[in-house]
């Protein structure tokens, strides 16, 4: 894991700063603290797949292929404590401050809720398939599983599925993001497409999908979706090494960040800082060997931070609002 | 005729708020036909198709200049067909960001009593527009187009041709899973070559599935109910590593049944690939309801002695001349098929008049059969020896299901 230190000179085209000491292997997840200016990045060198901050800003959770979730009390510098276990690698986790529970999704097709004081899960929720993506905005929680299932939960009633939807996209679900206003969520898939889905069926006419992260005939997957906490805009990161900012209400792309030109760079994750200061961070591995869909890849993780000017990621009004007469 | 001869520039963008009473001309401009999308890029794009949005490499953005007629110029697929942007003008909605709307909690209270499953059944307006049974041609076209044009770079994926509809090809593997698997194998001492080999096999078998789908694009009917859990735990069967031979068998098999089954549109040829069929209670014509997956024993397997057109494909549906009231639920058939006493996993010989060339291809059999454990027992008023026969001739096909002891 690496924490955000002083920035160094950069080599990438977006004039972003790089983190001083990135992990040695490909970075798997990123998380900003809500309180302090800290960033947690997990990487594959220890097969950690996901991370989350506790809301007090002092403790971090990490879960991965060792099928456990470890809690790291950063302030006291103590040893990590195992707080959760699954039967298969843990793909996603999230801390729910409103319920003081940790929720973890794993490839063993379960979602488990944990009260940190107890060794057993508070509740085990069966999923139709392996968990691939998770997004939580209390009380909305959406879980994306294999075979294009999307399961929506109302955390006020977490023991029943609120709704189960088949993904509006045609291929494997890769990432999810819930709207800040909890009206719906975004789904990203491996086919370079993002779907906007509203929960309320009265608003289902506002559902749509759009294509992104494509380059000629190459269709890259959308690796990460994140909403900007202030403006209702979101960013997507794709395997083509680019990331873009979009406004779903006006259906426009707001900003396209320049793509990485190093071989096989792909943007894996974006985290948008929770505070007002518009920082967002993206990570991209620079592969040393040629890109391959199969086979082991050696990747050097590098995280990059970028300051986005607020105006660039603010939503634009829909065309036609100007009163002409 | 409007007093001014100028073109309305808002109409060009697709968002004139005056609509018909606008005093400028509402026509598409003649000179800019080549600039249909006004996308800032001054390329004359000959294709009127939706612009691959997001592909624009410019970094400076201008508000989209969308001509009106195209409903989704940038590939924004609006799902509900009811939503149309009429020429009346595209009213700009202010950002409807309601902080935590009440609607959400209201649904949750209702959910306690009423089964949540029924709720989704009612509210799938977009999915319901699409039923493969009625419009199989367009579904096929969609499948073929997708497999031609929209091939993602990551191949180990499931695929469904209809949005909000069930998957046509199941068996998803994600990057991370593959990587985790590779790391684990490496830890256990496997060398890179064998890992790569295994992954390559996975890839090939998946590609084969897709190819087969392309050749025989019989789509799965989209259910009004969302695809709920595969009652046979299909996902678990299709475990990433074990999937290789298995899935390819399925596909080749579905080819077989497809060939013998030209008529029934709802033919669930993806018998294994479409376990979701079971959840589909509301389409009586296409699938048997899932609460009685085995009840077609009477309907399916046991035909009066037609000599001619009875071709029974082992796991698919039979194409016969309306003797069957409903197309068959593929999973039901194994129940009525006798085991040859070879035990699970072996080939089954099926009662058929036509030679089934692919009976050899049906090596996949028995996992599916194993799943079907609650076979109703009925008394057989035929000689029990029938059940152990290797092959049935016309005239000795029993009318009941085999007693449980003969299954497995």
Coordinates of N, CA and C in Angstrom, one line a residue, chain A residues 20-166:
Chain A
X20 N 4.8 9.2 -5.0 CA 6.2 9.0 -4.8 C 6.7 7.6 -4.9
X21 N 6.0 6.7 -4.2 CA 6.5 5.4 -4.1 C 5.4 4.4 -4.4
X22 N 5.1 4.2 -5.6 CA 4.0 3.3 -6.0 C 4.3 1.8 -5.6
X23 N 3.3 1.0 -5.5 CA 3.5 -0.4 -5.2 C 4.2 -1.1 -6.4
X24 N 4.8 -2.2 -6.1 CA 5.6 -2.8 -7.2 C 4.8 -3.6 -8.2
X25 N 3.6 -3.9 -7.9 CA 2.8 -4.6 -8.8 C 1.6 -3.8 -9.2
X26 N 0.8 -4.3 -10.1 CA -0.3 -3.6 -10.6 C -1.3 -3.2 -9.4
X27 N -1.8 -2.0 -9.5 CA -2.6 -1.5 -8.5 C -4.1 -2.0 -8.7
X28 N -4.7 -2.5 -7.6 CA -6.0 -3.1 -7.8 C -7.1 -2.1 -7.3
X29 N -6.8 -1.3 -6.3 CA -7.9 -0.4 -5.9 C -7.3 0.8 -5.3
X30 N -8.1 1.8 -5.2 CA -7.8 3.1 -4.7 C -8.8 3.6 -3.8
X31 N -8.5 4.3 -2.8 CA -9.5 4.9 -1.9 C -9.0 6.1 -1.2
X32 N -9.8 7.1 -1.3 CA -9.4 8.4 -0.6 C -10.0 8.4 0.8
X33 N -9.4 8.9 1.7 CA -10.0 9.1 3.0 C -10.9 10.3 3.0
X34 N -12.0 10.1 3.8 CA -12.9 11.2 3.8 C -12.5 12.3 4.7
X35 N -11.6 12.1 5.6 CA -11.2 13.1 6.5 C -9.9 13.8 6.2
X36 N -9.0 13.0 5.9 CA -7.6 13.5 5.8 C -7.2 13.4 4.3
X37 N -6.1 13.9 4.0 CA -5.7 13.9 2.7 C -4.9 12.7 2.3
X38 N -5.5 11.6 2.7 CA -4.7 10.3 2.5 C -5.3 9.4 1.4
X39 N -4.5 8.7 0.8 CA -5.0 7.9 -0.3 C -4.4 6.5 0.0
X40 N -5.2 5.5 -0.2 CA -4.8 4.1 0.0 C -4.8 3.5 -1.4
X41 N -3.8 2.8 -1.6 CA -3.8 2.0 -2.9 C -3.4 0.6 -2.6
X42 N -4.1 -0.3 -3.1 CA -3.8 -1.7 -2.9 C -3.3 -2.3 -4.2
X43 N -2.5 -3.3 -4.1 CA -1.9 -3.8 -5.3 C -1.9 -5.4 -5.3
X44 N -1.5 -5.9 -6.4 CA -1.5 -7.3 -6.6 C -0.2 -8.0 -6.1
X45 N 0.7 -7.2 -5.5 CA 1.8 -7.9 -5.1 C 1.5 -8.8 -3.8
X46 N 0.4 -8.4 -3.2 CA 0.0 -9.3 -2.1 C -1.5 -9.7 -2.4
X47 N -1.8 -9.6 -3.7 CA -3.2 -10.0 -4.1 C -4.3 -9.4 -3.3
X48 N -4.1 -8.1 -3.0 CA -5.2 -7.4 -2.4 C -6.1 -6.8 -3.5
X49 N -7.4 -7.0 -3.3 CA -8.3 -6.6 -4.4 C -9.1 -5.4 -4.1
X50 N -9.3 -5.1 -2.8 CA -10.2 -4.0 -2.5 C -9.8 -3.3 -1.2
X51 N -10.3 -2.1 -1.1 CA -9.9 -1.4 0.1 C -11.0 -0.4 0.4
X52 N -11.1 0.0 1.7 CA -12.0 1.0 2.0 C -11.6 1.7 3.3
X53 N -12.0 2.9 3.5 CA -11.7 3.6 4.7 C -12.9 3.5 5.7
X54 N -12.6 3.5 6.9 CA -13.6 3.7 7.9 C -13.9 5.2 8.0
X55 N -15.1 5.5 8.4 CA -15.5 6.9 8.2 C -14.8 7.8 9.2
X56 N -14.1 7.3 10.2 CA -13.4 8.2 11.0 C -12.0 8.6 10.5
X57 N -11.7 8.0 9.3 CA -10.5 8.4 8.6 C -9.2 7.8 9.3
X58 N -9.3 6.9 10.2 CA -8.1 6.4 10.8 C -7.8 4.9 10.5
X59 N -8.8 4.2 10.0 CA -8.7 2.8 9.8 C -9.0 2.4 8.4
X60 N -8.3 1.5 8.0 CA -8.4 1.0 6.6 C -8.8 -0.4 6.6
X61 N -9.6 -0.8 5.7 CA -9.9 -2.3 5.5 C -9.3 -2.7 4.1
X62 N -8.9 -3.9 4.1 CA -8.4 -4.4 2.8 C -8.8 -5.9 2.7
X63 N -9.2 -6.2 1.5 CA -9.6 -7.6 1.3 C -9.0 -8.1 0.0
X64 N -8.8 -9.4 -0.1 CA -8.2 -9.9 -1.3 C -8.3 -11.4 -1.5
X65 N -7.3 -11.9 -2.1 CA -7.3 -13.3 -2.5 C -7.0 -14.2 -1.3
X66 N -6.6 -13.7 -0.2 CA -6.4 -14.5 0.9 C -7.8 -14.8 1.7
X67 N -8.8 -14.3 1.1 CA -10.2 -14.6 1.6 C -10.5 -13.9 2.9
X68 N -9.7 -13.0 3.2 CA -9.9 -12.3 4.5 C -10.0 -10.8 4.3
X69 N -10.6 -10.2 5.3 CA -10.5 -8.7 5.3 C -9.7 -8.3 6.5
X70 N -8.7 -7.5 6.3 CA -7.9 -7.0 7.4 C -8.2 -5.6 7.7
X71 N -8.2 -5.3 8.9 CA -8.4 -3.9 9.4 C -7.1 -3.4 9.9
X72 N -6.7 -2.2 9.4 CA -5.4 -1.6 9.7 C -5.6 -0.4 10.5
X73 N -5.3 -0.4 11.7 CA -5.4 0.9 12.5 C -4.2 1.8 12.2
X74 N -4.4 2.8 11.4 CA -3.2 3.5 11.0 C -2.6 4.4 12.0
X75 N -3.4 5.0 12.8 CA -2.9 5.9 13.8 C -2.0 5.2 14.8
X76 N -2.6 4.2 15.3 CA -1.8 3.6 16.4 C -0.7 2.7 15.9
X77 N -0.7 2.5 14.6 CA 0.4 1.7 14.1 C 0.4 0.3 14.5
X78 N -0.8 -0.2 14.9 CA -0.8 -1.6 15.3 C -0.9 -2.6 14.2
X79 N -0.9 -3.8 14.5 CA -1.0 -4.8 13.5 C -2.4 -4.9 12.9
X80 N -2.4 -5.4 11.7 CA -3.7 -5.6 11.1 C -4.5 -6.7 11.8
X81 N -5.7 -6.6 11.8 CA -6.6 -7.6 12.5 C -7.5 -8.1 11.4
X82 N -7.7 -9.4 11.4 CA -8.7 -10.0 10.5 C -10.1 -9.8 11.0
X83 N -10.9 -9.3 10.2 CA -12.3 -9.0 10.7 C -13.3 -9.8 9.9
X84 N -12.9 -10.3 8.8 CA -14.0 -11.0 7.9 C -13.3 -12.1 7.1
X85 N -14.1 -13.1 6.9 CA -13.6 -14.2 6.1 C -14.7 -14.7 5.1
X86 N -14.2 -15.2 4.0 CA -15.1 -15.7 3.0 C -14.5 -17.1 2.5
X87 N -15.3 -17.7 1.7 CA -14.7 -19.0 1.1 C -14.0 -18.8 -0.1
X88 N -13.9 -17.6 -0.6 CA -13.3 -17.4 -1.9 C -12.7 -16.0 -1.8
X89 N -11.9 -15.6 -2.7 CA -11.3 -14.2 -2.7 C -12.4 -13.2 -2.6
X90 N -12.1 -12.1 -1.9 CA -13.0 -11.1 -1.6 C -12.8 -10.0 -2.7
X91 N -13.8 -9.7 -3.4 CA -13.6 -8.8 -4.6 C -13.8 -7.4 -4.2
X92 N -14.9 -7.2 -3.4 CA -15.3 -5.8 -3.1 C -15.6 -5.7 -1.7
X93 N -15.4 -4.5 -1.1 CA -15.9 -4.3 0.2 C -16.2 -2.8 0.4
X94 N -17.0 -2.6 1.4 CA -17.4 -1.2 1.6 C -17.8 -1.1 3.1
X95 N -17.5 0.1 3.6 CA -17.9 0.4 4.9 C -19.1 1.3 4.9
X96 N -20.1 0.8 5.7 CA -21.4 1.6 5.7 C -21.5 2.3 7.0
X97 N -21.2 3.6 7.1 CA -21.2 4.3 8.3 C -22.5 4.3 9.0
X98 N -23.6 4.4 8.2 CA -24.9 4.6 8.8 C -25.3 3.3 9.6
X99 N -24.7 2.2 9.2 CA -25.1 1.0 9.9 C -23.9 0.4 10.7
X100 N -22.8 1.1 10.6 CA -21.6 0.6 11.3 C -21.3 -0.8 10.9
X101 N -21.5 -1.1 9.7 CA -21.2 -2.5 9.2 C -20.3 -2.4 8.0
X102 N -19.6 -3.5 7.9 CA -18.7 -3.7 6.7 C -19.4 -4.7 5.8
X103 N -19.5 -4.4 4.6 CA -20.1 -5.4 3.7 C -19.1 -5.8 2.7
X104 N -19.0 -7.1 2.5 CA -18.0 -7.7 1.6 C -18.7 -8.6 0.6
X105 N -18.2 -8.5 -0.6 CA -18.7 -9.3 -1.7 C -17.6 -10.2 -2.2
X106 N -17.9 -11.4 -2.5 CA -16.8 -12.3 -2.8 C -17.2 -13.2 -4.0
X107 N -16.2 -14.0 -4.5 CA -16.4 -14.9 -5.5 C -17.1 -16.2 -5.1
X108 N -17.4 -16.2 -3.8 CA -18.1 -17.4 -3.3 C -19.6 -17.2 -3.4
X109 N -20.0 -16.2 -4.1 CA -21.4 -15.8 -4.4 C -22.2 -15.4 -3.1
X110 N -21.4 -14.9 -2.2 CA -22.2 -14.3 -1.0 C -21.7 -12.9 -0.8
X111 N -22.6 -12.2 -0.1 CA -22.4 -10.9 0.4 C -22.5 -11.0 1.9
X112 N -21.5 -10.6 2.6 CA -21.6 -10.7 4.0 C -21.5 -9.4 4.7
X113 N -22.3 -9.2 5.8 CA -22.2 -8.0 6.5 C -21.5 -8.3 7.9
X114 N -20.6 -7.5 8.3 CA -19.8 -7.7 9.4 C -19.9 -6.6 10.4
X115 N -20.2 -7.0 11.7 CA -20.0 -6.1 12.8 C -18.6 -6.4 13.3
X116 N -17.8 -5.4 13.4 CA -16.4 -5.7 13.6 C -16.1 -6.3 14.9
X117 N -17.0 -6.3 15.8 CA -16.7 -6.8 17.1 C -16.9 -8.3 17.2
X118 N -17.6 -8.8 16.2 CA -17.9 -10.2 16.2 C -17.2 -11.0 15.1
X119 N -16.9 -12.2 15.4 CA -16.2 -13.0 14.4 C -17.1 -13.5 13.3
X120 N -18.4 -13.6 13.6 CA -19.3 -14.1 12.6 C -20.0 -13.0 11.9
X121 N -20.4 -13.3 10.6 CA -21.1 -12.2 9.9 C -22.4 -12.0 10.5
X122 N -22.9 -10.8 10.5 CA -24.2 -10.4 11.0 C -25.2 -11.0 10.0
X123 N -24.9 -11.0 8.8 CA -25.9 -11.6 7.8 C -25.1 -12.0 6.6
X124 N -25.5 -13.2 6.1 CA -25.0 -13.7 4.8 C -26.0 -13.6 3.8
X125 N -25.7 -12.9 2.7 CA -26.7 -12.8 1.6 C -26.2 -13.6 0.4
X126 N -27.1 -14.4 0.0 CA -26.7 -15.2 -1.2 C -26.9 -14.4 -2.5
X127 N -26.0 -14.5 -3.3 CA -26.0 -13.8 -4.6 C -26.2 -14.9 -5.7
X128 N -26.8 -14.4 -6.8 CA -26.9 -15.4 -7.9 C -25.6 -15.9 -8.5
X129 N -24.6 -15.1 -8.3 CA -23.4 -15.4 -9.0 C -22.2 -14.7 -8.2
X130 N -21.0 -14.9 -8.8 CA -19.9 -14.3 -8.1 C -20.0 -12.8 -8.2
X131 N -19.6 -12.1 -7.1 CA -19.7 -10.7 -7.0 C -18.6 -10.1 -7.8
X132 N -18.9 -9.2 -8.7 CA -17.9 -8.5 -9.5 C -17.7 -7.0 -9.2
X133 N -18.8 -6.4 -8.7 CA -18.8 -5.0 -8.4 C -19.8 -4.6 -7.4
X134 N -19.5 -3.6 -6.7 CA -20.3 -3.2 -5.6 C -20.3 -1.7 -5.5
X135 N -21.4 -1.1 -5.2 CA -21.5 0.3 -4.9 C -22.5 0.6 -3.8
X136 N -22.1 1.4 -2.9 CA -23.0 1.7 -1.8 C -23.2 3.2 -1.6
X137 N -24.4 3.6 -1.6 CA -24.7 5.0 -1.2 C -26.0 4.8 -0.3
X138 N -25.8 4.8 0.9 CA -26.9 4.5 1.8 C -28.1 5.2 1.5
X139 N -29.3 4.6 1.4 CA -29.5 3.2 1.6 C -29.5 2.4 0.3
X140 N -28.9 2.9 -0.7 CA -28.9 2.2 -1.9 C -27.6 1.3 -2.0
X141 N -27.8 0.1 -2.3 CA -26.6 -0.7 -2.6 C -26.8 -1.6 -3.8
X142 N -25.9 -1.6 -4.7 CA -26.1 -2.4 -5.9 C -24.9 -3.3 -6.0
X143 N -25.2 -4.5 -6.3 CA -24.1 -5.5 -6.5 C -24.2 -6.1 -7.9
X144 N -23.1 -6.1 -8.5 CA -23.0 -6.6 -9.9 C -22.4 -8.0 -9.8
X145 N -23.0 -9.0 -10.4 CA -22.4 -10.3 -10.4 C -22.1 -10.8 -11.8
X146 N -21.5 -12.0 -11.8 CA -21.3 -12.6 -13.1 C -22.6 -12.9 -13.8
X147 N -22.5 -13.1 -15.1 CA -23.7 -13.3 -15.9 C -24.7 -12.2 -15.8
X148 N -24.1 -11.0 -15.7 CA -24.9 -9.8 -16.0 C -26.1 -9.6 -15.0
X149 N -26.0 -10.2 -13.8 CA -27.0 -9.9 -12.9 C -26.7 -8.6 -12.1
X150 N -27.7 -7.8 -11.8 CA -27.5 -6.7 -10.9 C -28.5 -6.8 -9.8
X151 N -28.0 -6.8 -8.6 CA -29.0 -6.9 -7.5 C -29.0 -5.7 -6.7
X152 N -30.1 -5.1 -6.5 CA -30.3 -3.9 -5.8 C -30.8 -4.2 -4.4
X153 N -30.2 -3.6 -3.4 CA -30.6 -3.7 -2.0 C -31.0 -2.4 -1.4
X154 N -32.0 -2.5 -0.6 CA -32.3 -1.3 0.2 C -31.7 -1.6 1.6
X155 N -30.7 -0.8 2.0 CA -30.1 -1.2 3.2 C -30.9 -1.0 4.4
X156 N -32.0 -0.4 4.3 CA -32.9 -0.4 5.4 C -33.6 -1.7 5.6
X157 N -33.5 -2.5 4.6 CA -34.1 -3.9 4.7 C -33.1 -4.8 4.0
X158 N -32.0 -5.0 4.5 CA -30.9 -5.6 3.8 C -31.1 -7.1 3.6
X159 N -32.1 -7.7 4.2 CA -32.1 -9.1 4.1 C -32.9 -9.6 2.8
X160 N -33.6 -8.7 2.2 CA -34.2 -9.0 1.0 C -33.7 -8.2 -0.2
X161 N -33.6 -8.8 -1.3 CA -33.3 -8.1 -2.5 C -34.4 -7.1 -2.8
X162 N -34.0 -5.9 -3.0 CA -35.0 -5.0 -3.4 C -35.4 -5.3 -4.9
X163 N -34.5 -5.5 -5.7 CA -34.8 -5.7 -7.1 C -33.6 -6.5 -7.7
X164 N -34.0 -7.3 -8.7 CA -32.9 -7.9 -9.4 C -33.1 -7.6 -10.9
X165 N -32.1 -7.1 -11.5 CA -32.2 -6.6 -12.8 C -31.1 -7.3 -13.7
X166 N -31.4 -7.6 -14.9 CA -30.4 -8.1 -15.8 C -29.8 -6.8 -16.4

